[in-house]
Coordinates of N, CA and C and ligand atoms in Angstrom, one line a residue:
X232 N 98.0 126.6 104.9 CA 98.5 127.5 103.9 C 97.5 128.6 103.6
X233 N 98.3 130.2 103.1 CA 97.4 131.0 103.6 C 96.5 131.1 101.8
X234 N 95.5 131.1 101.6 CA 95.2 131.8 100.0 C 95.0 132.9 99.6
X235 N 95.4 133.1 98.5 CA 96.0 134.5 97.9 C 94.7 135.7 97.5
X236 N 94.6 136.5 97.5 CA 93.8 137.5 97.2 C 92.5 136.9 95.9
X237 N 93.6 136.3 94.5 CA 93.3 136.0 93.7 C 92.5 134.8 93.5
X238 N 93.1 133.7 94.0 CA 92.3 132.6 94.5 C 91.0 132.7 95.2
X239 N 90.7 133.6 96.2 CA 89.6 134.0 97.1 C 88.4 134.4 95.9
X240 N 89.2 135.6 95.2 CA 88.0 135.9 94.1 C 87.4 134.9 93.3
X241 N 88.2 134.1 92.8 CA 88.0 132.6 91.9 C 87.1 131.8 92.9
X242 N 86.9 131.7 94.0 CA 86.5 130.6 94.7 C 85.4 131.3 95.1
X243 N 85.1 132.6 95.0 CA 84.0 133.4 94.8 C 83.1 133.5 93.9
X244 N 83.6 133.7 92.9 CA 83.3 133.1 91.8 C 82.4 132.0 91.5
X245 N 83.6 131.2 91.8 CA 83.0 129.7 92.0 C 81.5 129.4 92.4
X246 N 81.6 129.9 93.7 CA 81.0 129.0 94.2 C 79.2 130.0 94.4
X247 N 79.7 131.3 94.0 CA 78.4 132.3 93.6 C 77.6 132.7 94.8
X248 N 77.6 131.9 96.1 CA 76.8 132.7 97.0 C 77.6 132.6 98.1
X249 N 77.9 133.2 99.6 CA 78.6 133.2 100.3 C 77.6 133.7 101.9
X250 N 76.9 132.4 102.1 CA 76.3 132.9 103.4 C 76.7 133.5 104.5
X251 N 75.5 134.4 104.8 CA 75.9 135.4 105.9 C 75.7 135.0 107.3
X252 N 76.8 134.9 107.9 CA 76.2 133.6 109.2 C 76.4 134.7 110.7
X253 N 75.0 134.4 111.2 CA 75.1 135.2 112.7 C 75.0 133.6 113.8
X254 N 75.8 133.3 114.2 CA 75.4 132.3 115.2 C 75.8 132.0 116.4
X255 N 75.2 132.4 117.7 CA 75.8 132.6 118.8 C 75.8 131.2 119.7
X256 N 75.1 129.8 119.2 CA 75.7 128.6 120.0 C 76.5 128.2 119.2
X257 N 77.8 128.4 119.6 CA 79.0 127.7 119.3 C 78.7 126.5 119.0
X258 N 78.1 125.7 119.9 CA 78.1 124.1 119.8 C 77.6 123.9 119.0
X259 N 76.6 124.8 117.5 CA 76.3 124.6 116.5 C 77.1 124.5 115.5
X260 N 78.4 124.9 115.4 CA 79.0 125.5 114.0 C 79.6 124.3 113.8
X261 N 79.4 123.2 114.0 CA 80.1 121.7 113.1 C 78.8 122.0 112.3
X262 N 77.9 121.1 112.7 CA 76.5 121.2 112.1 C 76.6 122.0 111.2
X263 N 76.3 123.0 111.2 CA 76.2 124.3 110.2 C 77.1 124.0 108.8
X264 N 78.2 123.8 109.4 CA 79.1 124.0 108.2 C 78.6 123.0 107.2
X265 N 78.6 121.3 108.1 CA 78.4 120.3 107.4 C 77.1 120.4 106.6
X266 N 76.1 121.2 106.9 CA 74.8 121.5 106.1 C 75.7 122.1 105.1
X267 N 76.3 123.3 105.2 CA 76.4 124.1 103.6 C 77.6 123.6 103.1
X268 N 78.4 122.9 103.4 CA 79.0 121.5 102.5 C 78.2 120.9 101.9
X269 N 76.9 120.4 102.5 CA 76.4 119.0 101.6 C 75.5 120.0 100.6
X270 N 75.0 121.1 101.3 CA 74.2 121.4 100.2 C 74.9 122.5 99.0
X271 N 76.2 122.3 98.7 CA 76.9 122.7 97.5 C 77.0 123.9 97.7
X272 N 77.7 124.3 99.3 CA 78.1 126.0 99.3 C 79.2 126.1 100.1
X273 N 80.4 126.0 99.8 CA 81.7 125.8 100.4 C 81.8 126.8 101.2
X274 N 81.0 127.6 102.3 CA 81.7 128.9 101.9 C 81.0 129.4 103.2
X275 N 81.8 130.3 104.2 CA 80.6 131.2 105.0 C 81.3 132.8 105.7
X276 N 80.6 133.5 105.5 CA 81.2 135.0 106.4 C 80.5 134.8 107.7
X277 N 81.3 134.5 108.5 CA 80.8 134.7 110.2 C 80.9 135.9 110.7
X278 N 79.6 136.7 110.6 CA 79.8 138.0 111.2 C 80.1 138.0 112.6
X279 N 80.9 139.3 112.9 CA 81.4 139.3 114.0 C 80.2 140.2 115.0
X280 N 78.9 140.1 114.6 CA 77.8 140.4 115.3 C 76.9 139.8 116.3
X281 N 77.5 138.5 116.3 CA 77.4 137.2 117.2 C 78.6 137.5 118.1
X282 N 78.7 137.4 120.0 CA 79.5 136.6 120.1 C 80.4 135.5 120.1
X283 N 81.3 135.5 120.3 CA 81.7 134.2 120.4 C 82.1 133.9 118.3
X284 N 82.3 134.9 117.4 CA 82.3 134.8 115.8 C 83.7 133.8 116.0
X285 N 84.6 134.2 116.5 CA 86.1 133.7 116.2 C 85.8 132.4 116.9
X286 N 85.2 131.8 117.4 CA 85.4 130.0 117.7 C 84.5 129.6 116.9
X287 N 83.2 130.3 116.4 CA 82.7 129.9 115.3 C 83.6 129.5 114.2
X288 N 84.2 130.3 113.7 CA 85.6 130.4 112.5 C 86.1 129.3 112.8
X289 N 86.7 129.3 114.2 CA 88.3 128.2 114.5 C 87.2 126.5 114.2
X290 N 86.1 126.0 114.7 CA 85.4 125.0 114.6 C 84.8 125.1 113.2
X291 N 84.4 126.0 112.8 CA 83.6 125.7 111.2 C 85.5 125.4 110.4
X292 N 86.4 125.8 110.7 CA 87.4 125.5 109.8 C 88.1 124.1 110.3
X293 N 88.0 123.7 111.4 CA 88.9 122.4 112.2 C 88.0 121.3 111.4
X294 N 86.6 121.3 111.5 CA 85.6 120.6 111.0 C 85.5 120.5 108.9
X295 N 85.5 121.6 108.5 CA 85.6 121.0 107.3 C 86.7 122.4 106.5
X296 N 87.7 121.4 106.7 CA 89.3 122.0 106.2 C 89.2 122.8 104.4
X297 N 88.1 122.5 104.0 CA 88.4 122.8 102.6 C 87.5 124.4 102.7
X298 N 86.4 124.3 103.6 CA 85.5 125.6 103.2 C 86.3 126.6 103.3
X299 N 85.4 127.3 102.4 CA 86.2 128.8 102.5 C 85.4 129.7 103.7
X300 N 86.2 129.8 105.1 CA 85.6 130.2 105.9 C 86.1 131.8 106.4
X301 N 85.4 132.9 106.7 CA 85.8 134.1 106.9 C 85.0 134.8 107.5
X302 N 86.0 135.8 108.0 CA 85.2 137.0 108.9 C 84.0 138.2 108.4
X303 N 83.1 138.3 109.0 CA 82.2 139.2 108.1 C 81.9 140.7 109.2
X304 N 81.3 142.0 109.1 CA 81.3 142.5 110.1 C 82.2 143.0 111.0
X305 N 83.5 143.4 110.1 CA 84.9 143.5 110.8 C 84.7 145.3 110.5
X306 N 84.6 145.3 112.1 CA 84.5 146.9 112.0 C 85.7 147.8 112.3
X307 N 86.5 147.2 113.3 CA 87.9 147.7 113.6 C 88.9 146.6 113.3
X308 N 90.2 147.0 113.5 CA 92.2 146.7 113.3 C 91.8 145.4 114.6
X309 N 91.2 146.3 115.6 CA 91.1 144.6 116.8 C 90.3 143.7 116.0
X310 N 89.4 143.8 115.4 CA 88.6 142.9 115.3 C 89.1 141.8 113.8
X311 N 89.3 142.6 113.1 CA 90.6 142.0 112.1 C 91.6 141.0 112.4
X312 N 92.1 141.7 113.5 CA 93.3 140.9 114.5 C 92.6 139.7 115.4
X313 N 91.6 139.2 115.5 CA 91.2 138.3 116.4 C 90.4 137.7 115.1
X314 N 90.2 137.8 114.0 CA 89.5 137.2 112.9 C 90.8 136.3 112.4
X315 N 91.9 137.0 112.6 CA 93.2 136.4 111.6 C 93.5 135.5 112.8
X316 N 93.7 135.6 114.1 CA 93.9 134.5 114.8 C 92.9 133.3 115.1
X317 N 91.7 133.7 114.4 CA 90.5 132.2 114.6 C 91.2 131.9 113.1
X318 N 92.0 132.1 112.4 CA 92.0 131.6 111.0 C 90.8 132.1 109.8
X319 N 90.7 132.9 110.0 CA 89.5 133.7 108.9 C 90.4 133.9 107.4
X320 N 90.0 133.2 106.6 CA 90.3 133.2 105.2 C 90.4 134.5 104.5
X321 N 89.4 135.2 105.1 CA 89.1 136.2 104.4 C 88.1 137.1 105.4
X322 N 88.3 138.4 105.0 CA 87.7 139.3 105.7 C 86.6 140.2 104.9
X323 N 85.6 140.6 105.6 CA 84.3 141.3 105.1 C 84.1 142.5 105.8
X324 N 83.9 144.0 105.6 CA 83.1 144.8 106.0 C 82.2 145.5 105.4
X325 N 81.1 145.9 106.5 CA 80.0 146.9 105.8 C 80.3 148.0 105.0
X326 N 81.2 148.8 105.2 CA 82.0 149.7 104.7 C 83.1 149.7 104.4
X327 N 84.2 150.8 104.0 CA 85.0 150.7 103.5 C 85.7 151.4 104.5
X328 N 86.7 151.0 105.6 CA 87.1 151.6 106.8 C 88.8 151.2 106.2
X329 N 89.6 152.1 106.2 CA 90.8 152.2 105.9 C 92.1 151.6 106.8
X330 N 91.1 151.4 108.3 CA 92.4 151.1 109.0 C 92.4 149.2 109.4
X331 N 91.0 148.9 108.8 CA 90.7 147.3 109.0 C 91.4 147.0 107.7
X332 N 91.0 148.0 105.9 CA 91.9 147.4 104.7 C 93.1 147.5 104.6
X333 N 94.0 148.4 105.7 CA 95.2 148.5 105.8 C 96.3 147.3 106.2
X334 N 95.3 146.7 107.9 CA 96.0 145.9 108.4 C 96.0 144.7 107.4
X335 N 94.5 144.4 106.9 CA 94.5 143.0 106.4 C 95.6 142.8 105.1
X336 N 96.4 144.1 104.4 CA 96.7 144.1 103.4 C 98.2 144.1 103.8
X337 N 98.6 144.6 104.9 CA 99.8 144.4 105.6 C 99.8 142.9 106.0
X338 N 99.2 142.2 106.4 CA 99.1 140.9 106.5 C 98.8 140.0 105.7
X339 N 98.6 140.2 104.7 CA 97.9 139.5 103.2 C 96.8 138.6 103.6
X340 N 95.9 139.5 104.4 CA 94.7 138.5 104.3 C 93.1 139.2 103.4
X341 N 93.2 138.4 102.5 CA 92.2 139.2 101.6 C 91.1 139.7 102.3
X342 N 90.3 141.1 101.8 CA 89.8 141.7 102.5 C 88.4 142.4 101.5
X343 N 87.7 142.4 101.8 CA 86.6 143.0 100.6 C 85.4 144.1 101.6
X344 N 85.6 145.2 101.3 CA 85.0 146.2 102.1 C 84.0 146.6 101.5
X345 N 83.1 146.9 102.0 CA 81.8 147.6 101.6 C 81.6 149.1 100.9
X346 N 81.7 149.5 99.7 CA 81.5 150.4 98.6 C 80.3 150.3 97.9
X347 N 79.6 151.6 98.3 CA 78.3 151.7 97.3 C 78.7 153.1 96.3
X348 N 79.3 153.8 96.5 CA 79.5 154.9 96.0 C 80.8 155.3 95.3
X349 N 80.8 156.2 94.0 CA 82.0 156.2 93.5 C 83.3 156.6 94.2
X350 N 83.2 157.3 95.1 CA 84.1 158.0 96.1 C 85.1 156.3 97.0
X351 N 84.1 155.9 97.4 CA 84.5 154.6 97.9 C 85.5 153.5 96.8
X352 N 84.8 153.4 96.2 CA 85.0 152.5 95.2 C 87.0 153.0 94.7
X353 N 86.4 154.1 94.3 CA 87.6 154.9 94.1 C 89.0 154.4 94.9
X354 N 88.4 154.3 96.3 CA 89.2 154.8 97.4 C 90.1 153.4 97.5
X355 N 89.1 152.1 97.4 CA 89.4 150.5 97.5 C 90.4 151.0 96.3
X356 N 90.2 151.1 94.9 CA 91.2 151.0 93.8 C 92.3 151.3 94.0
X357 N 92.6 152.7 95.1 CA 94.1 152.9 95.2 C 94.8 151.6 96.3
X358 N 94.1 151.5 97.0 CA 94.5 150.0 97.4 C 94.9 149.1 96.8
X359 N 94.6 148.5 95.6 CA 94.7 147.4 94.8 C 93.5 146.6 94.7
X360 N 91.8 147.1 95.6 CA 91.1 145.9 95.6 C 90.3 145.9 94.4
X361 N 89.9 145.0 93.7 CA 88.7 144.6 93.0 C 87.9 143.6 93.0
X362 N 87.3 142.9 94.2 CA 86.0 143.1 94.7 C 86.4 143.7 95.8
X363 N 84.2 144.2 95.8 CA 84.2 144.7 96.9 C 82.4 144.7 96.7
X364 N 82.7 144.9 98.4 CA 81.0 144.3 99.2 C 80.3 144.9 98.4
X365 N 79.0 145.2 98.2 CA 77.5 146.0 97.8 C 76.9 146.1 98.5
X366 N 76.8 146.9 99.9 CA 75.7 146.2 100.8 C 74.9 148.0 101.5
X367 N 74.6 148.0 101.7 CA 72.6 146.9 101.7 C 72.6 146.8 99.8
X368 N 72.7 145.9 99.0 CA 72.0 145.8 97.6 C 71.4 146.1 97.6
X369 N 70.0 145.9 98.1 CA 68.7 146.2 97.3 C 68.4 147.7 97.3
X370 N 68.7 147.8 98.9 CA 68.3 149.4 99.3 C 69.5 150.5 98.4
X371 N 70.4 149.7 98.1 CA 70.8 150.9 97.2 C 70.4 150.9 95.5
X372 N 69.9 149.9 95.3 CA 69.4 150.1 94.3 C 69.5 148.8 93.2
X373 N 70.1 147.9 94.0 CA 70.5 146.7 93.4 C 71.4 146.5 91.6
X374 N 70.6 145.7 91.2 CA 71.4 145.3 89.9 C 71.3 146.5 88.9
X375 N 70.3 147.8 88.9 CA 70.4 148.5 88.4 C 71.9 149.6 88.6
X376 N 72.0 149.8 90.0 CA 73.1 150.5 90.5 C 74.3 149.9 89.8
X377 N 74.4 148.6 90.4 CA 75.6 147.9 89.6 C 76.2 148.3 88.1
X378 N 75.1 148.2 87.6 CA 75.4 148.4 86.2 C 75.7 149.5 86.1
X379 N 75.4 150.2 86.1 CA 75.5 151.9 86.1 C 76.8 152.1 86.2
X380 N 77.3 151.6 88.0 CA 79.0 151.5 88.5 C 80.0 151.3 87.6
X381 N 79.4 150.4 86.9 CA 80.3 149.1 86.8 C 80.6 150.3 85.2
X382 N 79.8 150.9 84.7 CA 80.4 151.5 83.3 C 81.4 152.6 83.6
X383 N 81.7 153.2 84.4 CA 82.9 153.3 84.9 C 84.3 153.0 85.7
X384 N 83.5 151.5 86.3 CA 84.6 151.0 86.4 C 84.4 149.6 86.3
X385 N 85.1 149.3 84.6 CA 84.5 147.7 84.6 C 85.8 146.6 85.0
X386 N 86.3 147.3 85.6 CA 87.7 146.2 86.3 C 87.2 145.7 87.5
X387 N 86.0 146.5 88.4 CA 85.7 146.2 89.9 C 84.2 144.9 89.8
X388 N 84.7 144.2 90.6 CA 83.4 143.1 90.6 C 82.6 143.0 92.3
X389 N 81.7 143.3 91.8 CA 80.7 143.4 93.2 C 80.4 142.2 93.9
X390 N 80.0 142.2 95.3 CA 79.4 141.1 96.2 C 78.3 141.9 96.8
X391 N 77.1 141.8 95.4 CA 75.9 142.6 96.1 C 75.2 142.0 97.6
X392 N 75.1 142.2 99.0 CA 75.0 141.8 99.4 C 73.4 142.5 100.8
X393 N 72.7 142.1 101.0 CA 71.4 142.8 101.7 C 70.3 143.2 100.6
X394 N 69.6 141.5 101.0 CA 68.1 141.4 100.5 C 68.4 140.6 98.9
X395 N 69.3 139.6 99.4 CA 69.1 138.8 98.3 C 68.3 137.3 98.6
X396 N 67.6 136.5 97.5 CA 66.8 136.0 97.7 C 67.0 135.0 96.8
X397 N 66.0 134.0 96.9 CA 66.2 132.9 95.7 C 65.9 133.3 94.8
X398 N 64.6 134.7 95.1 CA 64.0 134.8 93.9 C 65.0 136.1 92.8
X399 N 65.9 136.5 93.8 CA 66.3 137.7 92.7 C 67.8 137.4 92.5
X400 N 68.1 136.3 93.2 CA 69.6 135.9 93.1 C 70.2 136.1 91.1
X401 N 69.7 135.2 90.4 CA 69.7 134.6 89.3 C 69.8 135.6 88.8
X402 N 69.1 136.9 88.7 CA 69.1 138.2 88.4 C 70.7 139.2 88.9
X403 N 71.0 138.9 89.9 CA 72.4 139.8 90.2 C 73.4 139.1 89.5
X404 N 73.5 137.4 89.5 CA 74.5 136.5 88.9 C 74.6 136.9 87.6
X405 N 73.5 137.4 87.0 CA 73.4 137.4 85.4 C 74.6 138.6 85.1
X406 N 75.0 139.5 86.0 CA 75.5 140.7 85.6 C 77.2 140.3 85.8
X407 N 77.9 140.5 84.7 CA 78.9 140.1 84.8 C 80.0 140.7 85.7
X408 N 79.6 141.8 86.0 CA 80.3 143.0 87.3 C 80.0 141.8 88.5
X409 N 79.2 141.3 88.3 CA 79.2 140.5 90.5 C 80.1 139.2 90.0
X410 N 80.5 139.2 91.7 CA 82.1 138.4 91.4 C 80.8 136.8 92.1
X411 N 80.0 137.3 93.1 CA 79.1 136.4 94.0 C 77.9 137.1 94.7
X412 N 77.3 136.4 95.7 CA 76.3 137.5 96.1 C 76.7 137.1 97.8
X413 N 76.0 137.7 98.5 CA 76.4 137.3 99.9 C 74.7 137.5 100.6
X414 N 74.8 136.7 101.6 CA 73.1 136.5 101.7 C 73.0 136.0 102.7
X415 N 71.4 135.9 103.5 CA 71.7 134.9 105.5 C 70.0 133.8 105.0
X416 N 70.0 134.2 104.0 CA 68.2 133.4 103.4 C 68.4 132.0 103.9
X417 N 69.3 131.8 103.8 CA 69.6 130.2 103.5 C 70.2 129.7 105.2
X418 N 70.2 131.0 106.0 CA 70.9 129.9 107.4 C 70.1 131.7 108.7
X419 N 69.0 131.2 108.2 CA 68.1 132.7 109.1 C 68.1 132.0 110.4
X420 N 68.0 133.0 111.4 CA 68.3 132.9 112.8 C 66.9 131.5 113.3
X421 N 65.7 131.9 112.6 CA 64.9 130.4 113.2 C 65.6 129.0 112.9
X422 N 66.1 128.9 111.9 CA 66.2 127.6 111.0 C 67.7 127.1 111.9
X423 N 68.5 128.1 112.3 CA 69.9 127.8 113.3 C 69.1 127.6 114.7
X424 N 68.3 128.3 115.3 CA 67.4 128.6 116.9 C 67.0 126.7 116.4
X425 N 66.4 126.2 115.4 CA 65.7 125.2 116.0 C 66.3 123.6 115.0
X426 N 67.8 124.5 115.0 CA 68.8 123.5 114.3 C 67.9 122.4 112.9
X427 N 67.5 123.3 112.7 CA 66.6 122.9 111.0 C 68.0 122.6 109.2
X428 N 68.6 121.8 109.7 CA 69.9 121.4 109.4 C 69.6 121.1 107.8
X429 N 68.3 119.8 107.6 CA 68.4 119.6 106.5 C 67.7 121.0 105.7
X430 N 66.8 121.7 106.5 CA 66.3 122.8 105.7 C 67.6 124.0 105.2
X431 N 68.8 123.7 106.2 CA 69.6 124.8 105.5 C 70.8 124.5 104.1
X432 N 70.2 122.7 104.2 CA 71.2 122.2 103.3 C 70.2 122.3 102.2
X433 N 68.8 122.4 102.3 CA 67.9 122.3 101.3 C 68.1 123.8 100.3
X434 N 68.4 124.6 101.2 CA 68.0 126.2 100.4 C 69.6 126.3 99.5
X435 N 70.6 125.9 100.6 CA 71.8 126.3 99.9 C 71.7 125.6 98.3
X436 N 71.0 124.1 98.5 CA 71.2 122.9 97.2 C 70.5 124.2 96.1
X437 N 69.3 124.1 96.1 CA 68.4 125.4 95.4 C 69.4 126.6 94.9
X438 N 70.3 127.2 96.0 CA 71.0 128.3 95.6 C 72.0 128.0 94.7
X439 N 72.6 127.0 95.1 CA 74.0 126.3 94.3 C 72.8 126.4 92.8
X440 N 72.4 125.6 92.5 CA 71.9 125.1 91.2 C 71.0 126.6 90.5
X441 N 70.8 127.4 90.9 CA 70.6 129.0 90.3 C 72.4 129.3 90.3
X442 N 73.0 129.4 91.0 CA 74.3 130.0 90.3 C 74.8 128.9 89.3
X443 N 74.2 128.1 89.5 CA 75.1 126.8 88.2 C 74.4 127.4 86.9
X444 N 73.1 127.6 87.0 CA 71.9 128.0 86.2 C 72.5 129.3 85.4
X445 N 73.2 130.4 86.2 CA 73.3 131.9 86.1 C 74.8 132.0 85.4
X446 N 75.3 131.1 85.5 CA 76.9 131.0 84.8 C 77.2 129.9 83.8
X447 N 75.9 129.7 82.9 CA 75.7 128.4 82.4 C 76.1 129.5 81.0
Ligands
LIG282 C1 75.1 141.4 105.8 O1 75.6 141.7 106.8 O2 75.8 141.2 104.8 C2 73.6 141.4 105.6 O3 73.0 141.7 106.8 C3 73.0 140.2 105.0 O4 71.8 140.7 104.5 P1 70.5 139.7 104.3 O5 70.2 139.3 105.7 O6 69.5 140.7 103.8 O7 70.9 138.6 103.4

């Protein structure tokens, strides 16, 4: 069953951080998932910057049926379209590209595009969306920018996303404009290269309990 726009944001919400996953051995993505299950992070954007993202998706979802699993790095309408056939929950871009928010919205598959700027932001609203990416965060200015946005438009909730950390997480969560953060700290290309499993269940446990901390 497919979940609703609305539900996505709630489960975003929820769950406060949403790993950013690059991982090109397939034969890792049970593993993987099952790490950020145990360590209290339901949840992963498979960028489509890896080969091989859509069997990543189809296996991290056959494997643990509840995560919220989704496409990240959806640059084009093809690439959308082969995200929706691995089963991608939900869709992510860097930007705000009109013909990937089109299809996914003709197809009801929730979709959160990348807006740093009022023009953008703007552009998602005539759409219907409210969230939407933040990305690079820090480089644009992080929790300060946010706030700033956000007094013009306090209906839009951010997924600040590029250059978050353990140490500054707690700090974006605190702002009630962020819906979640989106991040790869917790599943970095060494720690996948040398299948360091309990270390990625260890960072997510850490992360989970700062967003429990940050929405307390
Ligand atoms: C993304 O694609 O969302 C970012 O590359 C993730 O940024 P990070 O690696 O700084 O967390």
């Amino acid at each position: 069953m497919r979940i609703t726009y609305d539900e996505i944001c709630d489960a975003f919400y929820e769950i406060g951080i949403i790993p950013v996953i690059k991982l090109s051995q397939i034969e890792k993505a049970r593993q993987l998932a099952e790490a950020l299950v145990s360590g209290n992070v339901p949840a992963a954007e498979v960028t489509f910057r890896a080969e091989g993202a859509e069997r990543v998706i189809e296996t991290m979802r056959s494997f643990c049926g509840d995560m919220l699993v989704g496409a990240g790095t959806v640059l084009s309408e093809e690439q959308a379209r082969q995200a929706e056939s691995a089963g991608a929950r939900f869709i992510v871009s860097p930007g705000f590209n009109p013909s990937v928010v089109e299809y996914c919205l003709k197809k009801n598959i929730p979709v959160f595009p990348g807006c740093v700027t009022p023009t953008e932001i703007e552009r998602a609203m005539e759409y219907g969306l409210k969230v939407l990416k933040f990305f690079p965060a820090e480089a644009y200015g992080g929790v300060k920018t946010i706030k700033a946005l956000s007094a013009p438009y306090p209906q839009i909730r951010f997924m600040p996303t590029g250059g978050i950390s353990l140490e500054n997480l707690k700090g974006y969560l605190s702002n009630k404009s962020v819906a979640a953060c989106g991040g790869s700290f917790m599943v970095k290309a060494e720690l996948l290269e040398e299948s360091q499993w309990d270390q990625v269940r260890d960072l997510c446990g850490k992360a989970a309990d700062i967003v429990k901390e940050a929405r307390r």
